[in-house]
Amino acid sequence: MGTAAISKILVPVDVAKDNKGVLSFVQYVVGLDRSTQCEVVLLHALAPSFWGERLANIDFRARELADSGLIKGLRHDFVAKEIQPKMDALAQELGRGGVKRDLITIKIEDGEPVDVIMDTVKADGFDAIALQRSCRSPWVDAFVGSVTSSLLLRRLPCPVYVVGAKLWDGIGQDARLMVAVDGSDYALKALEEAAVMARFMGRGFKGLILCHVSELLRKIRGDLVFDPDKLKVEGDAVLDQAKARAEELGIPPEMIESVHEVGKADETLAEVARQRDVDILYLGRKGASALEEVFVGSVCRSILHHCVEATVALVG
């Protein structure tokens, strides 16, 4: 195959926080295929608060100075002293992990982080976005951070990988992938993304888990199902379809495990991922229940909240 699983990746970073996990993920992705080149863009957004803090003591009549040489000089000095050295250090860390320095681009842009990320993706085109969690514990801070939460509600043309805690302490040689399937086209897109990653993992790929969760109360779809036999028939049909597609995509049948559970989707998926030591969990951004976009964002956030060890990939 002539291209890598991910050939161009956007890595938004906050230089005030620890970015070890997301750097480890990038190093892992690049290491999947050393024969091809993977471009990495490290992006830092200089939020409007930068200007607010520095203009707080300036008379309101002098606000027009914001575009003056004085303010531009303040920005230049701040970036040169506080931001650029930290961005260079992140690039050096990637280099020590095998990423070629000439394939790393550093971008420092003004604006709200979510808007800057969206503008960068639209302007340059990427195969993936890698995001760092705010913390390692689901009980501390905003579990995935406000930037990630906001991005969940945006339409992105590429998968978003929210790096899990397993990558904080290094990269494992073996990897298990899991895809949440529900019969929707979005779930099949997630499966296709997982299959591409599996192929590039080579011998490091240790198995694909297809998981379908039947929920007893499906109010959004307008039906209430309490019949376990009916749920099993429906679940088996979904899993059989996904397994057939996975085999078409080149996954050996002996490396595919089908799992049908009944319960609350977010908690159940996280539990299955934990029990089976999953490295990357793939989710379609929308499912068969045709939820409104705001609910899709809510469900994704909930899964991210419960699933903190595995990296979660949001596709579609």
Coordinates of N, CA and C in Angstrom, one line a residue, residues 5-158:
A5 N -1.4 4.7 7.2 CA -2.7 4.7 7.8 C -3.1 6.2 8.1
I6 N -2.2 7.0 8.6 CA -2.4 8.4 8.8 C -1.2 9.1 8.2
S7 N -1.4 9.8 7.1 CA -0.2 10.5 6.5 C -0.1 12.0 6.8
K8 N -1.1 12.5 7.4 CA -1.0 13.9 7.9 C -1.9 14.1 9.1
I9 N -1.3 14.5 10.2 CA -2.0 14.5 11.5 C -1.9 15.9 12.1
L10 N -3.0 16.4 12.6 CA -3.0 17.7 13.3 C -3.0 17.4 14.8
V11 N -2.1 18.1 15.5 CA -1.9 17.9 16.9 C -2.1 19.2 17.7
P12 N -3.3 19.6 18.1 CA -3.4 20.8 18.9 C -2.8 20.6 20.2
V13 N -2.0 21.6 20.7 CA -1.4 21.4 22.0 C -1.6 22.7 22.9
D14 N -1.6 22.5 24.2 CA -1.6 23.5 25.1 C -0.3 23.5 25.9
V15 N 0.6 24.5 25.6 CA 2.0 24.4 26.1 C 2.0 24.5 27.6
A16 N 0.9 24.9 28.2 CA 0.9 25.0 29.7 C 0.5 23.7 30.4
K17 N 0.2 22.7 29.6 CA -0.1 21.4 30.1 C 0.8 20.3 29.6
D18 N 0.6 19.1 30.2 CA 1.4 17.9 29.8 C 0.8 17.3 28.5
N19 N 1.7 17.2 27.5 CA 1.2 16.6 26.2 C 1.8 15.3 25.9
K20 N 2.3 14.6 27.0 CA 3.0 13.3 26.8 C 2.1 12.3 26.1
G21 N 0.8 12.2 26.4 CA 0.0 11.2 25.8 C -0.2 11.3 24.3
V22 N -0.5 12.6 23.9 CA -0.7 12.8 22.5 C 0.6 12.7 21.7
L23 N 1.7 13.0 22.3 CA 3.0 12.8 21.6 C 3.3 11.3 21.4
S24 N 3.0 10.5 22.4 CA 3.2 9.1 22.3 C 2.3 8.5 21.2
F25 N 1.1 9.0 21.1 CA 0.2 8.5 20.0 C 0.8 8.8 18.6
V26 N 1.3 10.0 18.5 CA 1.8 10.4 17.2 C 3.0 9.6 16.8
Q27 N 3.9 9.4 17.8 CA 5.1 8.5 17.6 C 4.7 7.1 17.2
Y28 N 3.6 6.6 17.8 CA 3.1 5.3 17.5 C 2.6 5.2 16.1
V29 N 1.8 6.2 15.7 CA 1.3 6.2 14.3 C 2.4 6.3 13.3
V30 N 3.3 7.2 13.5 CA 4.5 7.3 12.6 C 5.3 6.0 12.5
G31 N 5.4 5.3 13.6 CA 6.2 4.1 13.7 C 5.5 2.9 13.0
L32 N 4.2 3.0 12.6 CA 3.6 1.9 12.0 C 4.1 1.6 10.6
D33 N 4.6 2.6 9.9 CA 5.1 2.4 8.6 C 6.3 3.4 8.3
R34 N 7.5 3.0 8.6 CA 8.6 3.9 8.5 C 9.0 4.2 7.0
S35 N 8.4 3.4 6.1 CA 8.7 3.6 4.7 C 8.0 4.7 4.1
T36 N 7.0 5.2 4.7 CA 6.2 6.4 4.2 C 6.4 7.6 5.1
Q37 N 6.0 8.7 4.6 CA 6.2 10.0 5.4 C 4.9 10.4 6.0
C38 N 4.9 10.8 7.2 CA 3.8 11.3 7.9 C 4.0 12.7 8.4
E39 N 3.3 13.6 7.9 CA 3.4 15.0 8.3 C 2.7 15.2 9.6
V40 N 3.3 16.0 10.5 CA 2.8 16.3 11.8 C 2.7 17.9 11.9
V41 N 1.6 18.4 12.2 CA 1.4 19.8 12.5 C 1.1 20.0 13.9
L42 N 2.0 20.7 14.7 CA 1.8 21.0 16.1 C 1.1 22.4 16.1
L43 N -0.1 22.5 16.6 CA -0.8 23.8 16.6 C -1.1 24.3 18.0
H44 N -0.8 25.6 18.2 CA -1.1 26.2 19.4 C -1.9 27.5 19.1
A45 N -3.1 27.6 19.8 CA -3.9 28.8 19.6 C -3.7 29.8 20.7
L46 N -3.4 31.0 20.3 CA -3.2 32.1 21.2 C -4.5 32.8 21.4
A47 N -5.2 32.4 22.5 CA -6.6 32.8 22.7 C -6.7 34.3 23.0
P48 N -7.9 34.8 22.8 CA -8.1 36.3 23.0 C -7.8 36.7 24.4
S49 N -7.8 35.8 25.4 CA -7.4 36.1 26.8 C -6.0 36.7 26.8
F50 N -5.2 36.3 25.9 CA -3.8 36.9 25.9 C -3.9 38.4 25.8
W51 N -4.7 38.9 24.8 CA -4.9 40.3 24.7 C -5.6 41.0 25.9
G52 N -6.6 40.3 26.4 CA -7.3 40.9 27.5 C -6.5 41.1 28.7
E53 N -5.6 40.2 29.0 CA -4.7 40.4 30.1 C -3.7 41.5 29.9
R54 N -3.3 41.7 28.7 CA -2.3 42.7 28.4 C -2.9 44.1 28.1
L55 N -4.1 44.2 27.8 CA -4.8 45.4 27.5 C -5.6 45.9 28.7
A56 N -5.6 45.2 29.8 CA -6.5 45.5 30.9 C -6.2 46.9 31.5
N57 N -5.0 47.3 31.5 CA -4.6 48.6 32.1 C -4.5 49.7 31.1
I58 N -4.9 49.4 29.8 CA -4.8 50.4 28.8 C -6.2 51.1 28.7
D59 N -6.2 52.5 28.6 CA -7.4 53.2 28.5 C -8.2 52.7 27.3
F60 N -9.5 52.7 27.4 CA -10.4 52.1 26.3 C -10.2 52.9 25.1
R61 N -9.8 54.2 25.2 CA -9.6 55.0 24.0 C -8.4 54.6 23.2
A62 N -7.6 53.7 23.8 CA -6.3 53.3 23.2 C -6.5 51.9 22.6
R63 N -7.7 51.4 22.6 CA -7.9 50.0 22.1 C -7.5 49.8 20.7
E64 N -7.5 50.9 19.9 CA -7.1 50.8 18.5 C -5.6 50.4 18.4
L65 N -4.9 50.5 19.6 CA -3.5 50.1 19.6 C -3.3 48.6 19.3
A66 N -4.4 47.9 19.4 CA -4.3 46.4 19.2 C -3.7 46.0 17.9
D67 N -3.9 46.9 16.9 CA -3.2 46.6 15.6 C -2.0 47.3 15.4
S68 N -1.5 48.0 16.4 CA -0.3 48.9 16.2 C 0.9 48.0 16.4
G69 N 2.0 48.7 16.1 CA 3.3 48.0 16.2 C 3.6 47.7 17.7
L70 N 3.1 48.5 18.6 CA 3.4 48.2 20.0 C 2.8 46.9 20.4
I71 N 1.5 46.7 20.1 CA 0.8 45.4 20.5 C 1.4 44.2 19.7
K72 N 1.7 44.5 18.4 CA 2.4 43.4 17.7 C 3.7 43.0 18.3
G73 N 4.4 44.0 18.8 CA 5.7 43.7 19.5 C 5.5 42.9 20.7
L74 N 4.4 43.3 21.5 CA 4.1 42.5 22.7 C 3.9 41.0 22.3
R75 N 3.1 40.8 21.3 CA 2.8 39.5 20.9 C 4.0 38.7 20.4
H76 N 4.8 39.4 19.6 CA 6.1 38.8 19.1 C 7.0 38.4 20.3
D77 N 7.1 39.2 21.3 CA 8.0 38.9 22.4 C 7.5 37.8 23.2
F78 N 6.1 37.8 23.4 CA 5.5 36.8 24.2 C 5.7 35.4 23.6
V79 N 5.4 35.4 22.3 CA 5.5 34.1 21.5 C 7.0 33.6 21.5
A80 N 7.9 34.5 21.3 CA 9.3 34.2 21.2 C 9.9 33.6 22.5
K81 N 9.4 34.2 23.7 CA 9.9 33.8 25.0 C 9.1 32.7 25.6
E82 N 7.8 32.7 25.4 CA 7.0 31.8 26.2 C 6.4 30.6 25.4
I83 N 6.1 30.8 24.1 CA 5.5 29.8 23.4 C 6.4 29.0 22.4
Q84 N 7.2 29.7 21.6 CA 8.0 29.0 20.7 C 9.0 28.0 21.3
P85 N 9.7 28.4 22.4 CA 10.6 27.4 23.0 C 9.9 26.1 23.4
K86 N 8.7 26.2 23.9 CA 7.9 25.0 24.3 C 7.5 24.2 23.1
M87 N 7.1 24.9 22.1 CA 6.7 24.2 20.9 C 7.9 23.5 20.3
D88 N 9.0 24.2 20.3 CA 10.3 23.5 19.8 C 10.6 22.3 20.6
A89 N 10.4 22.4 21.9 CA 10.7 21.2 22.8 C 9.8 20.0 22.5
L90 N 8.5 20.3 22.1 CA 7.6 19.3 21.7 C 8.0 18.6 20.4
A91 N 8.5 19.5 19.5 CA 9.0 18.9 18.2 C 10.2 18.0 18.4
Q92 N 11.1 18.5 19.3 CA 12.3 17.7 19.6 C 11.9 16.3 20.3
E93 N 10.9 16.4 21.1 CA 10.4 15.1 21.7 C 9.9 14.2 20.7
L94 N 9.1 14.7 19.7 CA 8.6 13.8 18.6 C 9.8 13.3 17.8
G95 N 10.8 14.1 17.6 CA 12.0 13.7 16.9 C 12.7 12.5 17.6
R96 N 12.8 12.6 18.9 CA 13.4 11.5 19.7 C 12.6 10.2 19.6
G97 N 11.3 10.4 19.2 CA 10.5 9.2 19.1 C 10.4 8.7 17.7
G98 N 11.2 9.3 16.8 CA 11.3 8.7 15.4 C 10.6 9.6 14.4
V99 N 10.0 10.7 14.7 CA 9.4 11.6 13.7 C 10.5 12.5 13.1
K100 N 10.6 12.5 11.8 CA 11.6 13.3 11.1 C 11.3 14.8 11.3
R101 N 12.3 15.6 11.7 CA 12.1 17.0 12.1 C 11.6 17.8 10.9
D102 N 12.0 17.4 9.7 CA 11.6 18.2 8.5 C 10.1 17.9 8.1
L103 N 9.5 17.0 8.8 CA 8.1 16.7 8.6 C 7.2 17.2 9.7
I104 N 7.8 18.0 10.6 CA 7.1 18.6 11.7 C 6.9 20.1 11.4
T105 N 5.7 20.6 11.4 CA 5.4 22.0 11.2 C 4.8 22.6 12.5
I106 N 5.3 23.7 12.9 CA 4.8 24.4 14.1 C 4.0 25.6 13.7
K107 N 2.7 25.6 14.2 CA 1.8 26.7 13.8 C 1.3 27.4 15.1
I108 N 1.4 28.7 15.2 CA 0.9 29.5 16.4 C 0.0 30.5 15.8
E109 N -1.3 30.3 16.1 CA -2.3 31.2 15.5 C -3.1 31.9 16.6
D110 N -3.7 33.1 16.3 CA -4.5 33.8 17.2 C -6.0 33.4 17.0
G111 N -6.7 33.3 18.1 CA -8.1 32.9 18.1 C -8.5 31.9 19.1
E112 N -9.8 31.7 19.2 CA -10.3 30.6 20.1 C -9.9 29.3 19.6
P113 N -9.4 28.4 20.5 CA -8.8 27.1 20.0 C -9.7 26.3 19.1
V114 N -11.0 26.2 19.4 CA -11.8 25.4 18.5 C -11.9 26.0 17.1
D115 N -12.1 27.3 17.0 CA -12.1 28.0 15.7 C -10.8 27.8 15.0
V116 N -9.7 28.0 15.7 CA -8.4 27.8 15.1 C -8.2 26.4 14.5
I117 N -8.6 25.4 15.3 CA -8.5 24.0 14.8 C -9.4 23.8 13.6
M118 N -10.6 24.3 13.6 CA -11.5 24.1 12.5 C -11.0 24.8 11.2
D119 N -10.5 26.0 11.4 CA -9.9 26.7 10.2 C -8.7 26.0 9.6
T120 N -7.9 25.5 10.5 CA -6.7 24.8 10.1 C -7.0 23.5 9.3
V121 N -8.0 22.8 9.8 CA -8.4 21.5 9.2 C -9.0 21.8 7.8
K122 N -9.8 22.9 7.7 CA -10.4 23.2 6.4 C -9.4 23.7 5.4
A123 N -8.4 24.5 5.9 CA -7.4 25.1 5.0 C -6.4 24.1 4.5
D124 N -6.0 23.2 5.4 CA -4.8 22.3 5.0 C -5.2 20.8 4.8
G125 N -6.3 20.4 5.3 CA -6.6 19.0 5.1 C -5.8 18.0 5.9
F126 N -6.4 17.1 6.7 CA -5.7 16.2 7.5 C -6.4 14.8 7.5
D127 N -5.6 13.8 7.8 CA -6.2 12.4 7.9 C -6.7 12.2 9.3
A128 N -6.2 12.9 10.3 CA -6.6 12.7 11.7 C -6.3 13.9 12.5
I129 N -7.0 14.1 13.6 CA -6.7 15.0 14.7 C -6.4 14.3 16.0
A130 N -5.4 14.6 16.6 CA -5.1 13.9 17.9 C -5.2 14.9 19.0
L131 N -6.0 14.6 20.0 CA -6.3 15.5 21.2 C -5.8 14.8 22.5
Q132 N -5.2 15.7 23.3 CA -4.8 15.2 24.6 C -6.0 15.4 25.6
R133 N -6.2 14.4 26.5 CA -7.2 14.6 27.5 C -6.7 15.6 28.5
S134 N -7.6 16.2 29.3 CA -7.2 17.2 30.3 C -6.5 16.5 31.4
C135 N -6.8 15.3 31.7 CA -6.2 14.6 32.9 C -6.3 13.1 32.7
R136 N -5.6 12.4 33.6 CA -5.6 10.9 33.6 C -6.8 10.3 34.3
S137 N -7.4 11.1 35.1 CA -8.5 10.5 35.9 C -9.9 11.0 35.4
P138 N -10.9 10.2 35.4 CA -12.2 10.6 34.9 C -12.9 11.5 36.0
W139 N -12.4 11.5 37.2 CA -13.0 12.2 38.3 C -12.5 13.6 38.5
V140 N -11.5 14.0 37.8 CA -10.8 15.3 38.0 C -10.9 16.1 36.8
D141 N -11.2 17.5 37.0 CA -11.2 18.4 35.9 C -12.3 18.1 34.9
A142 N -12.4 18.7 33.8 CA -13.4 18.5 32.8 C -12.8 17.3 31.9
F143 N -13.4 16.1 32.1 CA -12.7 14.9 31.7 C -12.1 14.9 30.3
V144 N -12.6 15.6 29.3 CA -11.9 15.7 28.1 C -11.6 17.1 27.7
G145 N -12.0 18.0 28.5 CA -11.7 19.4 28.3 C -12.7 20.1 27.4
S146 N -12.8 21.4 27.5 CA -13.8 22.2 26.8 C -13.6 22.2 25.3
V147 N -12.3 22.1 24.8 CA -12.0 22.1 23.4 C -12.5 20.9 22.8
T148 N -12.2 19.7 23.4 CA -12.7 18.4 22.8 C -14.2 18.4 22.8
S149 N -14.8 18.8 23.9 CA -16.3 18.8 24.0 C -16.9 19.6 22.9
S150 N -16.3 20.8 22.6 CA -16.9 21.7 21.6 C -16.7 21.1 20.2
L151 N -15.5 20.4 20.0 CA -15.3 19.8 18.7 C -16.2 18.7 18.4
L152 N -16.8 18.0 19.4 CA -17.7 16.9 19.2 C -19.0 17.4 18.5
L153 N -19.3 18.7 18.6 CA -20.5 19.2 18.0 C -20.2 19.8 16.6
R154 N -19.0 19.8 16.2 CA -18.6 20.3 14.9 C -18.6 19.2 13.9
R155 N -18.8 19.5 12.6 CA -18.6 18.5 11.5 C -17.2 18.5 11.1
L156 N -16.5 17.5 11.3 CA -15.1 17.4 11.0 C -14.9 16.4 9.9
P157 N -14.0 16.7 8.9 CA -13.8 15.8 7.8 C -12.9 14.6 8.0
C158 N -12.4 14.5 9.2 CA -11.4 13.5 9.5 C -11.7 12.9 10.9

